[in-house]
N, CA, C and O of each residue as an XYZ file, in Angstrom:
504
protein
N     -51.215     50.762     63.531
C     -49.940     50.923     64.183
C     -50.134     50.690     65.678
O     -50.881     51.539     66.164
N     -49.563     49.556     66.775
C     -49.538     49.217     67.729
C     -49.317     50.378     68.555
O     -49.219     51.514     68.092
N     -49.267     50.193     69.339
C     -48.358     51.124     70.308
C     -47.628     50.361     71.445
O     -47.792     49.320     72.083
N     -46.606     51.543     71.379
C     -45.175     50.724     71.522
C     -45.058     50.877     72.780
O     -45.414     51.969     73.224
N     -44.445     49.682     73.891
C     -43.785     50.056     74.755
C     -42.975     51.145     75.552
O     -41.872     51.346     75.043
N     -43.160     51.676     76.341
C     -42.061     52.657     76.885
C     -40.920     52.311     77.108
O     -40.270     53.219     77.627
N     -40.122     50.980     76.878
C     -38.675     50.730     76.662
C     -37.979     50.893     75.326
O     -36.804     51.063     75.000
N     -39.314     50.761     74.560
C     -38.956     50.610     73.281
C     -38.830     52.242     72.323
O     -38.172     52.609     71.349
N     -39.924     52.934     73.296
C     -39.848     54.219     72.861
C     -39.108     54.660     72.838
O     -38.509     55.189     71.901
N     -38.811     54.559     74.316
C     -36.822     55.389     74.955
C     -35.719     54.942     73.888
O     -34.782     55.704     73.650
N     -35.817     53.835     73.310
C     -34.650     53.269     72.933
C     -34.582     54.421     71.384
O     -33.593     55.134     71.208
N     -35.319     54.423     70.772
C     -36.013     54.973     69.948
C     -35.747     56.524     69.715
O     -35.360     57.099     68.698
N     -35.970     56.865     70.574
C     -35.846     58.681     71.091
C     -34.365     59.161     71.238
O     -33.883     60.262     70.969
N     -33.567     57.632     71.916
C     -32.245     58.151     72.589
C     -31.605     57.968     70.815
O     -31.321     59.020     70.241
N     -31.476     57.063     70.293
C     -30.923     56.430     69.279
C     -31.226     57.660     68.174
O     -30.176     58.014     67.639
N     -32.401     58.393     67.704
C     -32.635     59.423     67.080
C     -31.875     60.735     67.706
O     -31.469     61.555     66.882
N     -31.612     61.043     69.324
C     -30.787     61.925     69.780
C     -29.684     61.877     69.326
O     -29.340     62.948     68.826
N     -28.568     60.670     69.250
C     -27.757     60.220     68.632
C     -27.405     59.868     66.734
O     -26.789     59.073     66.025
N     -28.301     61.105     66.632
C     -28.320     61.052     64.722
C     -28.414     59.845     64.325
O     -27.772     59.764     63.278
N     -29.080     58.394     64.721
C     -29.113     57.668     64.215
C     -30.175     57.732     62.788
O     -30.672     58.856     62.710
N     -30.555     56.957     61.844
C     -31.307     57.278     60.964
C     -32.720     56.387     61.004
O     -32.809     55.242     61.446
N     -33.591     57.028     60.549
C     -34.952     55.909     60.900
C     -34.894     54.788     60.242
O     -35.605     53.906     60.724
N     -34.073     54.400     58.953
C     -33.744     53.055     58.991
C     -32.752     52.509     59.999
O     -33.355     51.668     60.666
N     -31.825     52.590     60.297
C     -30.940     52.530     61.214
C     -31.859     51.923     62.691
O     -31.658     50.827     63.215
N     -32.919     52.997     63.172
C     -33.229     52.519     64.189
C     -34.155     51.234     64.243
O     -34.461     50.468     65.157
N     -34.582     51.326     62.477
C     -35.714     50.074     62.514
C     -35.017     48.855     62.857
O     -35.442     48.017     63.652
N     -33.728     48.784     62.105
C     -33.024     47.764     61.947
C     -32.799     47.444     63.805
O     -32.905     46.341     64.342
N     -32.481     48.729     64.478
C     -31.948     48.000     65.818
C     -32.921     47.482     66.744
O     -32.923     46.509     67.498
N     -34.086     48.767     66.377
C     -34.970     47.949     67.051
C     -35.650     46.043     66.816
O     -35.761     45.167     67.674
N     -35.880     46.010     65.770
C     -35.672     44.638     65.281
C     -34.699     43.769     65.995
O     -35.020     42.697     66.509
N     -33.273     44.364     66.010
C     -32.622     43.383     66.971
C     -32.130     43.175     68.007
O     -31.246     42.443     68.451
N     -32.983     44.103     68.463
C     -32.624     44.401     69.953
C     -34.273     43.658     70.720
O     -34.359     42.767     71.564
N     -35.162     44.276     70.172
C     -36.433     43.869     70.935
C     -37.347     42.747     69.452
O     -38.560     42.956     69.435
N     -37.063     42.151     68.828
C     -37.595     41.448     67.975
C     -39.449     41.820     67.279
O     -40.377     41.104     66.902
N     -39.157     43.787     67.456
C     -40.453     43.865     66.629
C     -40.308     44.120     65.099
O     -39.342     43.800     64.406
N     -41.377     44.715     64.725
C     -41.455     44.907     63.433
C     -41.734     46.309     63.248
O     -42.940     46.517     63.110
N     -40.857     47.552     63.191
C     -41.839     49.176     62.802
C     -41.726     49.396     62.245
O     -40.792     48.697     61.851
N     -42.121     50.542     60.991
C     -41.827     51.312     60.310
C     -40.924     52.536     60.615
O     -40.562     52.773     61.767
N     -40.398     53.679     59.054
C     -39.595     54.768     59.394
C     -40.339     55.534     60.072
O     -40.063     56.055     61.153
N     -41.885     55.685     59.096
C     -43.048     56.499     59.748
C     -42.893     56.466     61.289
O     -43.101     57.546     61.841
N     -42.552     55.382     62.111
C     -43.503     55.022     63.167
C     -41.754     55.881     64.490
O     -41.695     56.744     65.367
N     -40.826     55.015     63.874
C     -39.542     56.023     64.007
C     -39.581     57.841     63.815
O     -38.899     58.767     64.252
N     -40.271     57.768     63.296
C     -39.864     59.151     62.793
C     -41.116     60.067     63.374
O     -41.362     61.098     62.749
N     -41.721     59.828     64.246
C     -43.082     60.488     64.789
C     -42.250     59.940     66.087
O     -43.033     59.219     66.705
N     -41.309     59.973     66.585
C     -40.576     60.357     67.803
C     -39.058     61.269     67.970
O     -38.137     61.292     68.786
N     -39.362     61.893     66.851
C     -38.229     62.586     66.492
C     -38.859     64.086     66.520
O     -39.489     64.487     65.541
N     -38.650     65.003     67.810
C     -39.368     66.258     68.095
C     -38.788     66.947     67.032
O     -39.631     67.752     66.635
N     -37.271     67.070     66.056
C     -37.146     67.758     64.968
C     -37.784     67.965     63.898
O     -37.603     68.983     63.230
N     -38.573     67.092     63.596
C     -39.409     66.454     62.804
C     -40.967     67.074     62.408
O     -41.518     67.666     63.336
N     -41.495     67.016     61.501
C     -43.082     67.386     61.755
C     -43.580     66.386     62.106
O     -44.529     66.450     62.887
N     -43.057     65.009     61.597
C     -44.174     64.234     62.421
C     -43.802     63.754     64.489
O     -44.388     62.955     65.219
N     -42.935     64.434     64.692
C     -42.682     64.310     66.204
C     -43.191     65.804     66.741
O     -42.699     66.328     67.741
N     -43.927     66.233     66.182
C     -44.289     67.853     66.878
C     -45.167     67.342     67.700
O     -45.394     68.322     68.410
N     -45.826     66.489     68.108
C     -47.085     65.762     69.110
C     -46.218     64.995     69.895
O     -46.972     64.191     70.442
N     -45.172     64.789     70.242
C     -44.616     63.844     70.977
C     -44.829     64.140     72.040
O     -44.890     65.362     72.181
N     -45.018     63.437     73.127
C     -44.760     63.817     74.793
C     -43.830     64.669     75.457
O     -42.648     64.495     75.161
N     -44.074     65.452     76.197
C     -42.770     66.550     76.762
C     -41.799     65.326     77.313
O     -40.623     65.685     77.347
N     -42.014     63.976     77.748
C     -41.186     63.612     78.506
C     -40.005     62.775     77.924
O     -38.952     62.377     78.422
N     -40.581     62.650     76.648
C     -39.589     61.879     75.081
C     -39.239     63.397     74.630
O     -38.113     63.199     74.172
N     -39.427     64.500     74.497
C     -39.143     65.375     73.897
C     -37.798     66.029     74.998
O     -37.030     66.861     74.515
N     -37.669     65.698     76.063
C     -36.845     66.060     77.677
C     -35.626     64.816     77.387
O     -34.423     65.024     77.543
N     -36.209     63.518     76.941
C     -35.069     62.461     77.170
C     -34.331     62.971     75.703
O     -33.190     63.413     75.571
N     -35.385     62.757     74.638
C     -34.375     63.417     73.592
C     -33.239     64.539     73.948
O     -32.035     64.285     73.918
N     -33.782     65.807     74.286
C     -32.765     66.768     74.272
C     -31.783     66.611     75.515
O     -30.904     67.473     75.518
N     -31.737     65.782     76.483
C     -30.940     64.905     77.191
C     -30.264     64.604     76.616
O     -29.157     65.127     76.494
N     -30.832     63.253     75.806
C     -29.465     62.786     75.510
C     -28.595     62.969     73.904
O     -27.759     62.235     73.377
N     -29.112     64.059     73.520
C     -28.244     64.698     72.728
C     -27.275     65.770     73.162
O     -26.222     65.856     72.530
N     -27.539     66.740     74.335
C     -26.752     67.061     75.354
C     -25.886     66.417     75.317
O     -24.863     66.856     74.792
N     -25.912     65.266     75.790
C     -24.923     64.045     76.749
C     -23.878     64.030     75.491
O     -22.728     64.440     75.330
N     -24.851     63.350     74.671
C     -23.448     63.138     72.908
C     -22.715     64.044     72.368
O     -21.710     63.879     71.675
N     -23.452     65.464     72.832
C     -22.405     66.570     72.595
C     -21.365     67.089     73.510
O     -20.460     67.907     73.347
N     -21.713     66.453     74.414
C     -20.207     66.359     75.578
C     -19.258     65.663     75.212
O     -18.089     66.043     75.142
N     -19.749     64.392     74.899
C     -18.883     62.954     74.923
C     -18.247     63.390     73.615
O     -17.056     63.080     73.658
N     -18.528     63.927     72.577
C     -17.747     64.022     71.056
C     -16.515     64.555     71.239
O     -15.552     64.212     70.553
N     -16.426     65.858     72.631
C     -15.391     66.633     72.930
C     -13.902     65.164     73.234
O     -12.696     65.351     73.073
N     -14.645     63.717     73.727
C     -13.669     62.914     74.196
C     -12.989     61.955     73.378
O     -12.069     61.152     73.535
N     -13.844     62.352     72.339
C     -13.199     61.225     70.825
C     -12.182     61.954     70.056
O     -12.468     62.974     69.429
N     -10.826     61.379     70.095
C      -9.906     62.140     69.098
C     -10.478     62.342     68.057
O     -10.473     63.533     67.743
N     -11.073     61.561     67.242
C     -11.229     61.958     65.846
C     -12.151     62.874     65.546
O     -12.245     63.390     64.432
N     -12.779     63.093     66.376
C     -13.494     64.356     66.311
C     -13.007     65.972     66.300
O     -13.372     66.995     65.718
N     -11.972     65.604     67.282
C     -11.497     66.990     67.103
C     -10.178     67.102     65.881
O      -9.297     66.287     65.609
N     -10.514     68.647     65.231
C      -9.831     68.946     64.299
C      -8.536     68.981     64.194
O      -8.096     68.990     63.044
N      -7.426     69.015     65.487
C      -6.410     68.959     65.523
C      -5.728     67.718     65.335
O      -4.636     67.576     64.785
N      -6.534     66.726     65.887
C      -6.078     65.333     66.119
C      -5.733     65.065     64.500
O      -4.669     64.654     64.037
N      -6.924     65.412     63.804
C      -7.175     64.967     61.998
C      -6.350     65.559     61.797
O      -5.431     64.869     61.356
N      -6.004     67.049     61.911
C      -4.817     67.182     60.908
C      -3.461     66.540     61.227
O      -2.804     65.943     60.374
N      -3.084     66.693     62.484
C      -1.547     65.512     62.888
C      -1.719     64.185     62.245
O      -0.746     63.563     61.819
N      -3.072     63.688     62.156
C      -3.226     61.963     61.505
C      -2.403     62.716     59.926
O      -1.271     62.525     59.482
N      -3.537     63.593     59.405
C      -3.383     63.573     57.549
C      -1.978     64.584     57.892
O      -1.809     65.128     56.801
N      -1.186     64.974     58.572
C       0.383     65.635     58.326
C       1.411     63.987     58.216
O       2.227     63.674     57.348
N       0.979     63.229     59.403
C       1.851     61.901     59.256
C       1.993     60.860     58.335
O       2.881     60.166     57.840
N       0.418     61.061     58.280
C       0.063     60.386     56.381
C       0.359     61.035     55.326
O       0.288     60.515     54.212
N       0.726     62.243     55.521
C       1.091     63.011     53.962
C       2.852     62.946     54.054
O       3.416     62.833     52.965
N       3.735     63.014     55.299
C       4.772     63.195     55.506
C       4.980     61.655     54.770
O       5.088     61.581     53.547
N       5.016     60.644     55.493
C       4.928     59.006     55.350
C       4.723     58.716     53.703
O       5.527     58.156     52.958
N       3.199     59.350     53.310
C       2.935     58.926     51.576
C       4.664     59.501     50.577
O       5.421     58.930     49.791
N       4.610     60.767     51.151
C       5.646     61.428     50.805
C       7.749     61.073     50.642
O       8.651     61.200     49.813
N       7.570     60.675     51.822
C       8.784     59.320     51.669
C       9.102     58.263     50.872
O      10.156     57.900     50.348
N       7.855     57.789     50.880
C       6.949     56.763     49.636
C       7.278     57.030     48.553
O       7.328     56.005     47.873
N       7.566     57.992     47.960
C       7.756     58.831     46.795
C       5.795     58.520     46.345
O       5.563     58.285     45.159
N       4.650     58.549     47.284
C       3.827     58.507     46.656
C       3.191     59.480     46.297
O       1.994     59.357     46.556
N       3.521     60.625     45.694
C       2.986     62.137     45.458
C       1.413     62.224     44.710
O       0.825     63.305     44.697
N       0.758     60.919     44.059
C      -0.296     61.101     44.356
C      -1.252     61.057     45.253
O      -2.309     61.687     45.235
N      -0.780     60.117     46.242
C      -1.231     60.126     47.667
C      -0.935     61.343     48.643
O      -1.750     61.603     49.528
N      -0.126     61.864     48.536
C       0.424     62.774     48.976
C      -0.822     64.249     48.448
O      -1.418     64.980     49.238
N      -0.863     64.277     47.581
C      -1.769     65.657     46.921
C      -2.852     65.494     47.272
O      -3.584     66.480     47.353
N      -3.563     63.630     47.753
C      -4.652     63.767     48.397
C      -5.245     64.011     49.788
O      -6.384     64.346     50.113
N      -3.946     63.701     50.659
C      -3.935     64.079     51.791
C      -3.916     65.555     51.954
O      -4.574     66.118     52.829
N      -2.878     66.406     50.793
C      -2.516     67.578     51.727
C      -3.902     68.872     50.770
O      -4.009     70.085     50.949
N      -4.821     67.863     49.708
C      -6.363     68.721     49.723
C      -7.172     68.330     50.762
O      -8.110     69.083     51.024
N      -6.960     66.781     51.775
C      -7.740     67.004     52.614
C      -7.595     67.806     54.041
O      -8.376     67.864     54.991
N      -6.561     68.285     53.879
C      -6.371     68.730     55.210
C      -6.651     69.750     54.719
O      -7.626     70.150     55.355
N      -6.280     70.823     53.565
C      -6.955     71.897     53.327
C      -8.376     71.950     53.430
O      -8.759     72.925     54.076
N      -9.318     71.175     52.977
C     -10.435     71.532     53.475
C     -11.226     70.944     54.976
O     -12.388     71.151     55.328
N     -10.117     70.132     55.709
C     -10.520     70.044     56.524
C     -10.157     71.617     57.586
O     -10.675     71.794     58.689
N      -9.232     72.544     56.960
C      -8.975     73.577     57.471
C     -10.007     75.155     57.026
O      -9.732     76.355     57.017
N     -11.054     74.485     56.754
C     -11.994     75.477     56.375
C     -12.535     75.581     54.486
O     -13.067     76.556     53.954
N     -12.220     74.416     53.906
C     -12.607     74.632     52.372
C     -11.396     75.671     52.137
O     -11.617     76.749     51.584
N      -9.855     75.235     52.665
C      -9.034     76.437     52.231
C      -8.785     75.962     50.491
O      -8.727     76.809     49.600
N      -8.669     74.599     50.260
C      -8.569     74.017     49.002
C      -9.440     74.295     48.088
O     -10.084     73.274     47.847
N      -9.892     75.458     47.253
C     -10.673     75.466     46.067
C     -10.410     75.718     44.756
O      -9.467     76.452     44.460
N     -11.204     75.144     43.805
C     -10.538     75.780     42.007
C     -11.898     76.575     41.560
O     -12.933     76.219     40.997
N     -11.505     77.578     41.975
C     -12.037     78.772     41.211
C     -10.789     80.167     41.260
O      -9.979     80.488     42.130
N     -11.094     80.727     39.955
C     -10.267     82.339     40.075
C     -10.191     83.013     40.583
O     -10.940     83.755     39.948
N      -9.708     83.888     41.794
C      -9.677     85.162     42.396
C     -10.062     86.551     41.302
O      -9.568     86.492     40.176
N     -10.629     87.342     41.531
C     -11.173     88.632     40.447
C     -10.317     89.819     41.112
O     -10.386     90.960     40.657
């Protein structure tokens, strides 16, 4: 196993901060810098990891950086937040509903139930 560049590392570290997956990153790294790694080789820069427990404090600092950073930025994506989803699945269930499409309709208004906490379940109360 080569050893990798420090551009390539970073890219690597940030992209795993960002829940990317170690296939995922093989693939980008591939097309971003035209090498060849393994998941193994991905995945021994991932401080969550057992095989990233040896990583450098200073990949282990950019990691928790920039997962920081992505947990700011999620606050700025509508679809992330829970309110936004349910006004989408109320307009889509109102709309299916006009439709006369009431099976569409029953699927929207179980997803908003469990997007409201798993309120939607089939089991008996005792």
């Amino acid at each position: 196993m080569a050893a990798l560049p420090p551009v390539v590392k970073a890219f690597i570290v940030q992209a795993l901060a960002c829940y990317d997956t170690p296939s995922q990153v093989v693939k980008s790294v591939q097309e971003e810098f035209s090498l060849n790694i393994t998941r193994q080789q991905v995945e021994s820069h991932d401080p969550t990891k057992a095989n990233g427990r040896k990583l450098a404090q200073k990949w282990v600092d950019l990691f928790t950086f920039t997962r920081a950073q992505l947990q700011k930025k999620l606050s700025t994506i509508p679809i992330a937040n829970k309110a936004y989803r349910l006004r989408s699945l109320d307009r889509m269930a109102a709309d299916a509903e006009c439709r006369s499409n009431y099976a569409m309709t029953a699927q929207l208004l179980e997803q908003a139930a469990r997007e409201c906490g798993d309120a939607y379940v089939n089991r008996k109360k005792n």
